[in-house]
């Protein structure tokens, strides 16, 4: 009991010390105000991890993209409803199915004072493609024929008609960087010295702790955001919930479903929930002899009660998955026919596949507690139909390496369609897609053909029909078993205004301020 009391006292002292420190550094006296009247000018945000780079055309992991969203801008962006909005492109028009003219916004300056030009656009998009992180999104662009016609006109030429090209330009790696800086300072310079056209610029990156941003006073449009943003790296999901609860941070990304009810009982905190673009799924290595057989994959799908798994693990957040695309993704169809939960059907299929005496296999997961929980529930459900599945847990990097080397049998993974477009089905299921997308190493000529037709279809209705057919075919073939469509859950202090959840998690903070 004494130990517990001491710990509580220490926690209280720490909290008060932090709060006192915060009030001295996060508040300024208002202009023309009476002495002592203060307003906070520093927003503190808790992130789940540390960025790997701040190069606008570099790696687009969640953490990197969340910081870069404050520093850089692209030709277009998506709003919280995934509508396309013009940014550095004032407008655009299609000359024909393969030629687009972008009128570049005049008077926009990079954070080093240089004016944005169409030549920077041409350079940045090609660089993003060459770096590989936006290569899939930008691959339809014919960079040899695309050109900066003048300082404020960029002509984009496509290799073939490609309906989702504008939404692909909203990719977090397809932002515009200053050509002159990269050429003079070298390719690696922007990774720690970011220079964009966005509303904030880098002040300090304290490795392993935080990133500090300061408002870009030369920004081309008015914003309501605070002067300073501190983005802290807090990897433990429970700790992010605690920090927003006690006021250690103003906003906490990726709150645990376990913490939602508790936080909602606190009048100083609200949780904001938004359907995400992600799908958690159980995948099969379709190059393994056992899982080349569609009947085995289908048997496992029939043996799993997906609704029970999702409700147990995610506490009612998100929705049990009905398709390999989330409902927030363009092209998702309500008419996709799921296999459903039917253990008796599973037993019949296993017998037809030659496993009447049962099947031994393994479910591989990374060291994520939610995915471990899913695997263990699936393990118990599979026992009921004669499948003995050992759950094997790996560190994330090792998991990815083994996935790449085709060593995994059954595995748990998630996929987020950050573009918000069903063209993602190409990367997930086309036989020519690499392992980072087609993690099942799945190949089906009929699906390849449907995907290729969908990519060439300009008419939205025609394209939607192809995407629906692909989704139905994938569910039937079962290289993946979709489990859960996620929610973005963010904890926000009640004195915050202007925050909006973005389904792709690249939350824009330029209009977030204190009440």
Coordinates of C-alpha atoms in Angstrom, one line a residue:
X1 CA 0.0 0.0 0.0
X2 CA 2.9 2.4 0.8
X3 CA 4.4 1.7 -2.6
X4 CA 1.1 2.5 -4.3
X5 CA 0.7 5.8 -2.4
X6 CA 4.3 6.8 -3.2
X7 CA 3.7 6.1 -6.9
X8 CA 0.5 8.1 -6.9
X9 CA 2.2 11.1 -5.3
X10 CA 5.1 10.9 -7.8
X11 CA 2.6 10.9 -10.6
X12 CA 0.8 13.9 -9.2
X13 CA 4.0 15.8 -8.8
X14 CA 5.1 15.0 -12.3
X15 CA 1.7 16.0 -13.7
X16 CA 1.8 19.3 -11.8
X17 CA 5.4 20.0 -12.8
X18 CA 4.5 19.3 -16.4
X19 CA 1.5 21.5 -16.3
X20 CA 3.4 24.3 -14.7
X21 CA 6.1 24.0 -17.3
X22 CA 3.5 23.9 -20.1
X23 CA 1.8 27.1 -18.9
X24 CA 5.0 29.0 -18.8
X25 CA 6.0 28.0 -22.4
X26 CA 2.7 27.6 -24.0
X27 CA 1.0 30.9 -23.2
X28 CA 1.6 34.5 -24.3
X29 CA 0.1 37.8 -23.2
X30 CA -2.5 38.9 -25.7
X31 CA -1.7 42.2 -27.6
X32 CA -3.6 45.0 -25.8
X33 CA -4.7 42.8 -23.0
X34 CA -4.5 43.4 -19.3
X35 CA -1.6 42.0 -17.4
X36 CA -2.1 38.3 -16.7
X37 CA -4.6 37.7 -19.5
X38 CA -2.9 35.0 -21.6
X39 CA -3.7 32.7 -24.5
X40 CA -1.9 29.4 -25.4
X41 CA 0.2 29.6 -28.5
X42 CA 1.6 26.0 -28.5
X43 CA -0.4 22.9 -29.4
X44 CA 1.0 19.6 -28.1
X45 CA 0.1 16.5 -30.1
X46 CA 0.9 12.8 -29.2
X47 CA 1.9 10.6 -32.2
X48 CA 2.2 6.9 -32.2
X49 CA 5.7 6.8 -33.5
X50 CA 8.6 8.9 -34.8
X51 CA 8.9 9.9 -38.5
X52 CA 11.5 8.0 -40.6
X53 CA 12.0 11.1 -42.8
X54 CA 10.8 14.6 -43.4
X55 CA 11.6 14.5 -47.1
X56 CA 8.4 15.4 -48.9
X57 CA 9.1 12.8 -51.6
X58 CA 10.4 10.3 -49.2
X59 CA 8.9 7.4 -47.2
X60 CA 5.2 7.8 -46.5
X61 CA 4.7 5.8 -43.2
X62 CA 2.0 7.2 -40.9
X63 CA 4.3 9.2 -38.7
X64 CA 6.2 10.8 -41.5
X65 CA 3.1 11.7 -43.4
X66 CA 1.4 13.2 -40.3
X67 CA 4.3 15.7 -39.8
X68 CA 4.8 16.3 -43.5
X69 CA 1.1 17.2 -43.9
X70 CA 1.9 20.4 -41.9
X71 CA 5.1 21.3 -43.9
X72 CA 4.4 20.4 -47.5
X73 CA 1.6 20.7 -50.1
X74 CA 0.8 19.0 -53.4
X75 CA -1.1 20.1 -56.4
X76 CA -4.3 18.9 -54.7
X77 CA -5.4 17.4 -51.4
X78 CA -8.3 15.5 -49.9
X79 CA -10.6 17.0 -47.2
X80 CA -12.0 14.9 -44.3
X81 CA -14.7 13.7 -46.6
X82 CA -12.1 12.6 -49.2
X83 CA -13.2 15.3 -51.7
X84 CA -10.4 16.6 -53.9
X85 CA -9.5 20.2 -53.3
X86 CA -7.1 22.4 -55.3
X87 CA -4.0 23.5 -53.5
X88 CA -0.9 24.5 -55.4
X89 CA -2.8 23.8 -58.6
X90 CA -5.3 26.7 -58.8
X91 CA -7.3 24.6 -61.3
X92 CA -6.8 22.0 -64.1
X93 CA -8.5 20.8 -67.2
X94 CA -8.3 17.7 -69.4
X95 CA -7.3 18.4 -73.0
X96 CA -8.1 14.8 -73.8
X97 CA -8.1 11.4 -72.0
X98 CA -4.3 11.5 -71.5
X99 CA -3.4 15.2 -71.2
X100 CA -4.0 17.5 -68.2
X101 CA -3.1 21.1 -67.9
X102 CA -2.5 22.4 -64.4
X103 CA -2.5 26.1 -63.7
X104 CA 0.0 26.7 -60.8
X105 CA -1.0 29.2 -58.1
X106 CA 1.0 32.4 -58.4
X107 CA 2.9 34.1 -55.6
X108 CA 3.3 31.0 -53.5
X109 CA 6.7 30.8 -51.7
X110 CA 8.7 28.0 -50.3
X111 CA 9.8 28.3 -46.7
X112 CA 13.2 29.5 -47.9
X113 CA 11.7 32.4 -49.7
X114 CA 11.9 31.1 -53.3
X115 CA 8.8 31.3 -55.4
X116 CA 7.1 28.1 -56.5
X117 CA 7.3 27.4 -60.2
X118 CA 6.0 24.8 -62.6
X119 CA 9.5 23.5 -63.0
X120 CA 9.4 22.5 -59.3
X121 CA 6.2 20.6 -59.9
X122 CA 7.7 18.6 -62.8
X123 CA 10.9 17.9 -60.8
X124 CA 9.0 16.9 -57.6
X125 CA 6.6 14.4 -59.3
X126 CA 9.4 12.7 -61.2
X127 CA 11.5 12.6 -58.0
X128 CA 8.6 11.1 -56.0
X129 CA 8.2 8.4 -58.7
X130 CA 12.0 7.7 -58.8
X131 CA 12.2 7.4 -55.0
X132 CA 9.7 4.6 -55.2
X133 CA 7.3 5.8 -52.4
X134 CA 4.8 7.2 -54.9
X135 CA 5.8 5.1 -57.8
X136 CA 2.7 3.1 -57.9
X137 CA 0.5 6.2 -57.7
X138 CA 2.4 8.1 -60.4
X139 CA 3.3 5.2 -62.7
X140 CA 0.8 6.2 -65.4
X141 CA 2.5 9.6 -65.9
X142 CA 4.7 9.8 -69.0
X143 CA 7.5 11.9 -67.6
X144 CA 9.3 12.2 -70.9
X145 CA 6.4 14.0 -72.4
X146 CA 5.2 16.0 -69.4
X147 CA 6.6 19.5 -69.2
X148 CA 6.6 22.9 -67.5
X149 CA 5.1 24.9 -70.3
X150 CA 5.9 28.2 -68.5
X151 CA 6.4 29.3 -64.9
X152 CA 2.8 28.7 -64.0
X153 CA 1.6 25.9 -66.3
X154 CA 2.4 22.2 -66.0
X155 CA 1.3 19.8 -68.7
X156 CA 0.9 16.3 -67.5
X157 CA 0.8 13.5 -70.2
X158 CA -0.4 10.0 -69.2
X159 CA 0.7 6.8 -70.9
X160 CA -3.0 5.7 -71.0
X161 CA -6.3 6.9 -69.7
X162 CA -6.3 6.6 -65.9
X163 CA -9.4 7.7 -64.1
X164 CA -8.0 8.1 -60.5
X165 CA -5.0 10.2 -61.5
X166 CA -6.2 13.4 -59.7
X167 CA -6.8 11.5 -56.4
X168 CA -3.4 9.9 -56.7
X169 CA -1.8 13.3 -56.8
X170 CA -3.0 13.8 -53.2
X171 CA -0.5 11.1 -52.1
X172 CA 1.6 12.2 -49.1
X173 CA 4.7 11.6 -51.2
X174 CA 3.6 13.5 -54.3
X175 CA 4.1 16.9 -52.7
X176 CA 6.1 19.7 -54.2
X177 CA 9.7 20.4 -53.1
X178 CA 12.2 23.2 -54.2
X179 CA 14.2 21.8 -57.1
X180 CA 17.1 24.2 -56.5
X181 CA 17.6 23.2 -52.9
X182 CA 17.7 19.4 -53.8
X183 CA 20.1 20.0 -56.6
X184 CA 22.4 22.3 -54.5
X185 CA 22.2 20.5 -51.2
X186 CA 21.9 16.9 -52.3
X187 CA 19.2 14.2 -52.2
X188 CA 19.4 13.6 -48.5
X189 CA 19.1 17.2 -47.3
X190 CA 15.3 17.4 -47.0
X191 CA 15.1 14.3 -44.9
X192 CA 16.1 16.4 -41.8
X193 CA 15.8 20.0 -43.3
X194 CA 12.3 20.0 -44.9
X195 CA 11.3 22.9 -47.1
X196 CA 7.8 23.1 -48.4
X197 CA 5.1 25.6 -49.1
X198 CA 2.9 24.5 -46.1
X199 CA 1.6 26.4 -43.1
X200 CA 4.3 25.3 -40.7
X201 CA 8.0 24.8 -40.9
X202 CA 10.5 22.8 -38.9
X203 CA 12.0 24.4 -35.8
X204 CA 13.6 21.4 -34.1
X205 CA 13.7 17.6 -34.4
X206 CA 14.8 16.1 -31.0
X207 CA 15.4 12.5 -32.1
X208 CA 13.5 10.0 -30.0
X209 CA 11.4 12.7 -28.3
X210 CA 9.6 15.3 -30.4
X211 CA 9.3 17.5 -33.4
X212 CA 8.7 21.3 -33.0
X213 CA 7.1 23.3 -35.7
X214 CA 6.6 27.0 -36.0
X215 CA 4.0 28.9 -38.1
X216 CA 5.1 29.9 -41.6
X217 CA 4.4 33.7 -41.5
X218 CA 4.8 33.9 -45.3
X219 CA 2.1 31.2 -46.0
X220 CA 0.0 32.0 -49.0
X221 CA -3.4 31.8 -47.3
X222 CA -4.8 32.8 -43.9
X223 CA -5.2 30.2 -41.2
X224 CA -6.4 30.1 -37.6
X225 CA -3.7 27.8 -36.2
X226 CA -1.5 28.4 -33.2
X227 CA 2.1 29.7 -33.5
X228 CA 3.8 26.5 -32.4
X229 CA 3.1 22.8 -32.6
X230 CA 5.0 20.2 -30.6
X231 CA 4.5 16.6 -31.9
X232 CA 5.6 14.1 -29.2
X233 CA 6.4 10.5 -30.0
X234 CA 4.5 8.3 -27.5
X235 CA 4.5 4.7 -28.7
X236 CA 2.5 3.1 -25.9
X237 CA -1.2 3.4 -26.9
X238 CA -2.4 3.5 -23.3
X239 CA 0.1 6.3 -22.5
X240 CA -1.4 8.5 -25.2
X241 CA -4.8 8.1 -23.7
X242 CA -3.4 9.0 -20.2
X243 CA -1.6 12.0 -21.6
X244 CA -4.7 13.6 -23.2
X245 CA -6.7 12.7 -20.1
X246 CA -4.4 14.6 -17.7
X247 CA -3.7 17.5 -20.0
X248 CA -0.1 16.5 -20.9
X249 CA -1.1 16.8 -24.6
X250 CA -3.9 18.6 -26.3
X251 CA -4.5 16.0 -29.0
X252 CA -3.7 12.3 -29.0
X253 CA -3.7 10.3 -32.2
X254 CA -4.7 6.6 -32.4
X255 CA -6.5 6.1 -29.0
X256 CA -7.1 2.6 -27.9
X257 CA -10.7 1.3 -28.1
X258 CA -10.2 0.2 -24.5
X259 CA -9.9 3.8 -23.4
X260 CA -12.8 5.4 -25.3
X261 CA -15.5 4.8 -22.6
X262 CA -13.2 6.2 -19.8
X263 CA -12.2 9.3 -21.8
X264 CA -15.8 10.0 -22.7
X265 CA -16.6 10.3 -19.0
X266 CA -14.0 13.1 -18.6
X267 CA -15.6 16.5 -19.3
X268 CA -12.2 17.9 -20.3
X269 CA -11.8 15.3 -23.2
X270 CA -13.7 14.2 -26.2
X271 CA -13.0 11.3 -28.5
X272 CA -13.6 11.9 -32.2
X273 CA -14.3 8.8 -34.3
X274 CA -14.2 8.7 -38.1
X275 CA -14.4 5.6 -40.4
X276 CA -11.0 4.9 -41.7
X277 CA -9.7 3.7 -45.1
X278 CA -8.2 0.6 -43.6
X279 CA -9.0 -3.1 -43.6
X280 CA -7.5 -5.6 -41.2
X281 CA -7.3 -9.0 -42.9
X282 CA -6.2 -12.6 -42.6
X283 CA -4.0 -13.5 -45.6
X284 CA -2.7 -16.7 -47.1
X285 CA 0.6 -17.4 -48.8
X286 CA -0.9 -18.7 -52.1
X287 CA 2.5 -20.0 -53.1
X288 CA 2.4 -22.6 -50.4
X289 CA 1.1 -25.9 -51.6
X290 CA -1.7 -26.1 -49.0
X291 CA -3.1 -22.7 -49.8
X292 CA -2.9 -22.9 -53.5
X293 CA -6.1 -24.9 -53.1
X294 CA -9.0 -22.5 -53.0
X295 CA -11.1 -25.0 -51.0
X296 CA -8.7 -24.8 -48.1
X297 CA -8.8 -21.0 -48.1
X298 CA -12.6 -21.0 -48.3
X299 CA -12.9 -23.6 -45.5
X300 CA -10.9 -21.3 -43.2
X301 CA -13.1 -18.4 -44.2
X302 CA -16.3 -20.4 -43.4
X303 CA -14.8 -21.5 -40.1
X304 CA -14.3 -18.0 -38.8
X305 CA -17.1 -15.9 -37.1
X306 CA -15.8 -12.5 -38.3
X307 CA -18.5 -10.6 -36.4
X308 CA -17.6 -12.2 -33.1
X309 CA -13.9 -11.6 -33.7
X310 CA -14.4 -7.9 -34.6
X311 CA -16.7 -7.2 -31.6
X312 CA -14.5 -8.9 -29.1
X313 CA -11.2 -7.3 -30.2
X314 CA -12.4 -3.8 -31.1
X315 CA -15.1 -3.2 -28.5
X316 CA -17.7 -2.1 -31.1
X317 CA -15.5 0.4 -32.9
X318 CA -15.3 0.2 -36.7
X319 CA -17.3 -2.5 -38.5
X320 CA -16.8 -6.2 -39.2
X321 CA -15.5 -6.4 -42.8
X322 CA -17.7 -7.4 -45.7
X323 CA -15.2 -6.6 -48.5
X324 CA -11.5 -6.1 -49.1
X325 CA -12.2 -2.4 -49.5
X326 CA -13.4 -0.2 -46.7
X327 CA -16.8 1.5 -47.1
X328 CA -15.0 4.9 -47.2
X329 CA -13.1 3.9 -50.3
X330 CA -14.5 4.9 -53.7
X331 CA -15.7 1.8 -55.5
X332 CA -16.7 -0.1 -52.4
X333 CA -19.9 -2.0 -53.0
X334 CA -22.6 -2.9 -50.6
X335 CA -23.6 -5.8 -52.9
X336 CA -20.4 -7.8 -52.3
X337 CA -21.4 -11.4 -51.4
X338 CA -19.5 -12.6 -48.3
X339 CA -19.0 -16.4 -47.7
X340 CA -20.4 -16.1 -44.1
X341 CA -19.9 -18.2 -41.0
X342 CA -20.7 -21.9 -41.7
X343 CA -18.5 -24.4 -39.8
X344 CA -20.2 -27.4 -41.4
X345 CA -19.5 -26.1 -44.8
X346 CA -15.9 -25.6 -43.7
X347 CA -15.6 -29.3 -42.7
X348 CA -17.0 -30.4 -46.1
X349 CA -14.5 -28.3 -48.0
X350 CA -11.6 -29.6 -45.9
X351 CA -12.6 -33.2 -46.6
X352 CA -12.9 -32.4 -50.4
X353 CA -9.4 -30.9 -50.3
X354 CA -8.0 -34.1 -48.7
X355 CA -7.8 -33.0 -45.1
X356 CA -10.5 -35.2 -43.5
X357 CA -8.0 -36.0 -40.7
X358 CA -7.4 -32.3 -40.0
X359 CA -4.8 -29.7 -41.0
X360 CA -1.8 -28.4 -39.1
X361 CA -0.7 -24.8 -39.9
X362 CA 0.4 -21.5 -38.3
X363 CA -1.0 -18.0 -38.0
X364 CA 1.8 -15.4 -38.0
X365 CA 1.3 -12.0 -36.4
X366 CA 3.5 -9.0 -35.5
X367 CA 3.7 -8.0 -31.9
X368 CA 0.5 -6.0 -32.0
X369 CA -1.8 -6.9 -29.1
X370 CA -5.0 -6.5 -31.2
X371 CA -3.7 -8.8 -33.9
X372 CA -2.5 -11.3 -31.4
X373 CA -6.0 -11.3 -29.9
X374 CA -7.5 -11.9 -33.4
X375 CA -5.1 -14.7 -34.1
X376 CA -5.9 -16.4 -30.8
X377 CA -9.7 -16.2 -31.3
X378 CA -9.3 -17.5 -34.8
X379 CA -7.1 -20.3 -33.5
X380 CA -10.0 -21.5 -31.2
X381 CA -12.6 -21.2 -33.9
X382 CA -10.5 -23.2 -36.3
X383 CA -10.1 -26.1 -33.8
X384 CA -13.9 -26.7 -34.1
X385 CA -13.4 -27.7 -37.8
X386 CA -10.3 -29.8 -37.3
X387 CA -7.6 -27.2 -38.0
X388 CA -4.7 -26.9 -35.6
X389 CA -3.2 -23.4 -36.0
X390 CA -0.2 -22.4 -33.9
X391 CA 0.0 -18.7 -33.2
X392 CA 3.5 -17.4 -33.9
X393 CA 4.4 -13.8 -32.8
X394 CA 7.2 -11.9 -34.5
X395 CA 8.8 -8.4 -34.1
X396 CA 7.4 -6.1 -36.8
X397 CA 10.6 -6.0 -38.9
X398 CA 11.1 -9.7 -38.7
X399 CA 7.5 -10.3 -39.7
X400 CA 7.9 -8.1 -42.8
X401 CA 11.1 -9.9 -43.8
X402 CA 9.5 -13.3 -43.5
X403 CA 6.5 -12.1 -45.4
X404 CA 8.8 -10.9 -48.2
X405 CA 10.6 -14.2 -48.2
X406 CA 7.3 -16.1 -48.6
X407 CA 7.9 -18.0 -45.3
X408 CA 4.5 -17.3 -43.7
X409 CA 1.5 -19.7 -44.0
X410 CA -1.4 -17.6 -42.7
X411 CA -0.8 -14.1 -41.5
X412 CA -2.6 -11.0 -40.1
X413 CA -2.0 -7.6 -41.6
X414 CA -3.7 -4.3 -42.4
X415 CA -4.1 -2.3 -45.5
X416 CA -5.0 1.4 -45.7
X417 CA -6.1 2.9 -49.1
X418 CA -4.7 6.3 -48.5
X419 CA -5.8 7.6 -51.9
X420 CA -9.4 6.7 -51.1
X421 CA -9.8 5.0 -54.5
X422 CA -10.6 1.4 -55.4
X423 CA -7.7 1.3 -57.8
X424 CA -5.9 -0.1 -54.7
X425 CA -7.2 -3.5 -55.9
X426 CA -4.4 -3.5 -58.5
X427 CA -1.7 -3.4 -55.8
X428 CA -3.5 -5.9 -53.6
X429 CA -4.4 -8.6 -56.1
X430 CA -2.8 -8.1 -59.5
X431 CA -0.2 -10.8 -60.3
X432 CA 2.4 -8.2 -61.3
X433 CA 2.1 -6.2 -58.1
X434 CA 5.0 -6.6 -55.6
X435 CA 4.8 -8.2 -52.2
X436 CA 4.2 -4.9 -50.4
X437 CA 0.7 -4.9 -51.9
X438 CA 0.0 -8.4 -53.1
X439 CA 1.1 -9.9 -49.8
X440 CA -0.7 -13.2 -50.6
X441 CA 1.4 -13.7 -53.8
X442 CA -1.9 -14.3 -55.5
X443 CA -2.3 -14.8 -59.2
X444 CA -5.6 -15.1 -61.2
X445 CA -5.9 -14.2 -64.9
X446 CA -9.5 -13.3 -64.6
X447 CA -8.9 -10.9 -61.8
X448 CA -5.9 -9.4 -63.6
X449 CA -8.1 -8.8 -66.7
X450 CA -10.9 -7.1 -64.6
X451 CA -8.4 -4.9 -62.8
X452 CA -6.8 -3.8 -66.1
X453 CA -10.2 -3.0 -67.6
X454 CA -11.1 -1.0 -64.4
X455 CA -7.9 1.1 -64.7
X456 CA -8.7 2.1 -68.3
X457 CA -12.4 2.9 -67.7
X458 CA -13.1 6.6 -67.6
X459 CA -16.8 6.4 -67.1
X460 CA -17.4 6.2 -63.3
X461 CA -20.4 3.8 -63.6
X462 CA -18.5 1.4 -65.8
X463 CA -15.5 1.5 -63.5
X464 CA -17.6 0.9 -60.4
X465 CA -19.1 -2.2 -62.0
X466 CA -15.6 -3.6 -62.6
X467 CA -14.5 -2.9 -59.1
X468 CA -17.6 -4.6 -57.7
X469 CA -17.0 -7.7 -59.8
X470 CA -13.3 -7.8 -58.6
X471 CA -14.4 -7.5 -54.9
X472 CA -16.9 -10.4 -55.4
X473 CA -14.3 -12.5 -57.2
X474 CA -11.7 -11.9 -54.5
X475 CA -14.1 -12.9 -51.7
X476 CA -15.0 -16.1 -53.5
X477 CA -11.3 -16.9 -54.2
X478 CA -10.3 -16.0 -50.6
X479 CA -6.6 -15.0 -50.9
X480 CA -7.6 -12.6 -48.0
X481 CA -10.3 -12.9 -45.4
X482 CA -11.3 -9.3 -44.5
X483 CA -11.9 -9.0 -40.7
X484 CA -12.4 -5.4 -39.7
X485 CA -12.8 -1.9 -41.2
X486 CA -11.2 0.5 -38.8
X487 CA -12.0 3.8 -37.2
X488 CA -9.7 6.7 -36.6
X489 CA -10.1 7.5 -32.9
X490 CA -8.5 10.7 -31.7
X491 CA -8.5 12.1 -28.1
X492 CA -9.0 15.9 -28.0
X493 CA -9.0 18.3 -25.1
X494 CA -12.3 20.2 -24.8
X495 CA -10.6 23.6 -25.1
X496 CA -9.5 22.8 -28.7
X497 CA -11.3 24.1 -31.8
X498 CA -10.9 23.4 -35.4
X499 CA -9.6 19.8 -35.3
X500 CA -11.0 17.3 -37.8
X501 CA -10.2 13.6 -38.3
X502 CA -8.9 12.7 -41.7
X503 CA -9.7 9.1 -42.8
X504 CA -6.1 8.7 -44.1
X505 CA -4.8 9.9 -40.7
X506 CA -2.9 12.8 -42.2
X507 CA -4.6 15.3 -40.0
X508 CA -4.2 19.0 -41.0
X509 CA -3.5 21.2 -38.0
X510 CA -3.3 24.6 -39.7
X511 CA -6.7 25.8 -38.3
X512 CA -6.5 24.1 -34.9
X513 CA -6.5 26.6 -32.0
X514 CA -7.5 27.1 -28.4
X515 CA -11.0 28.4 -27.5

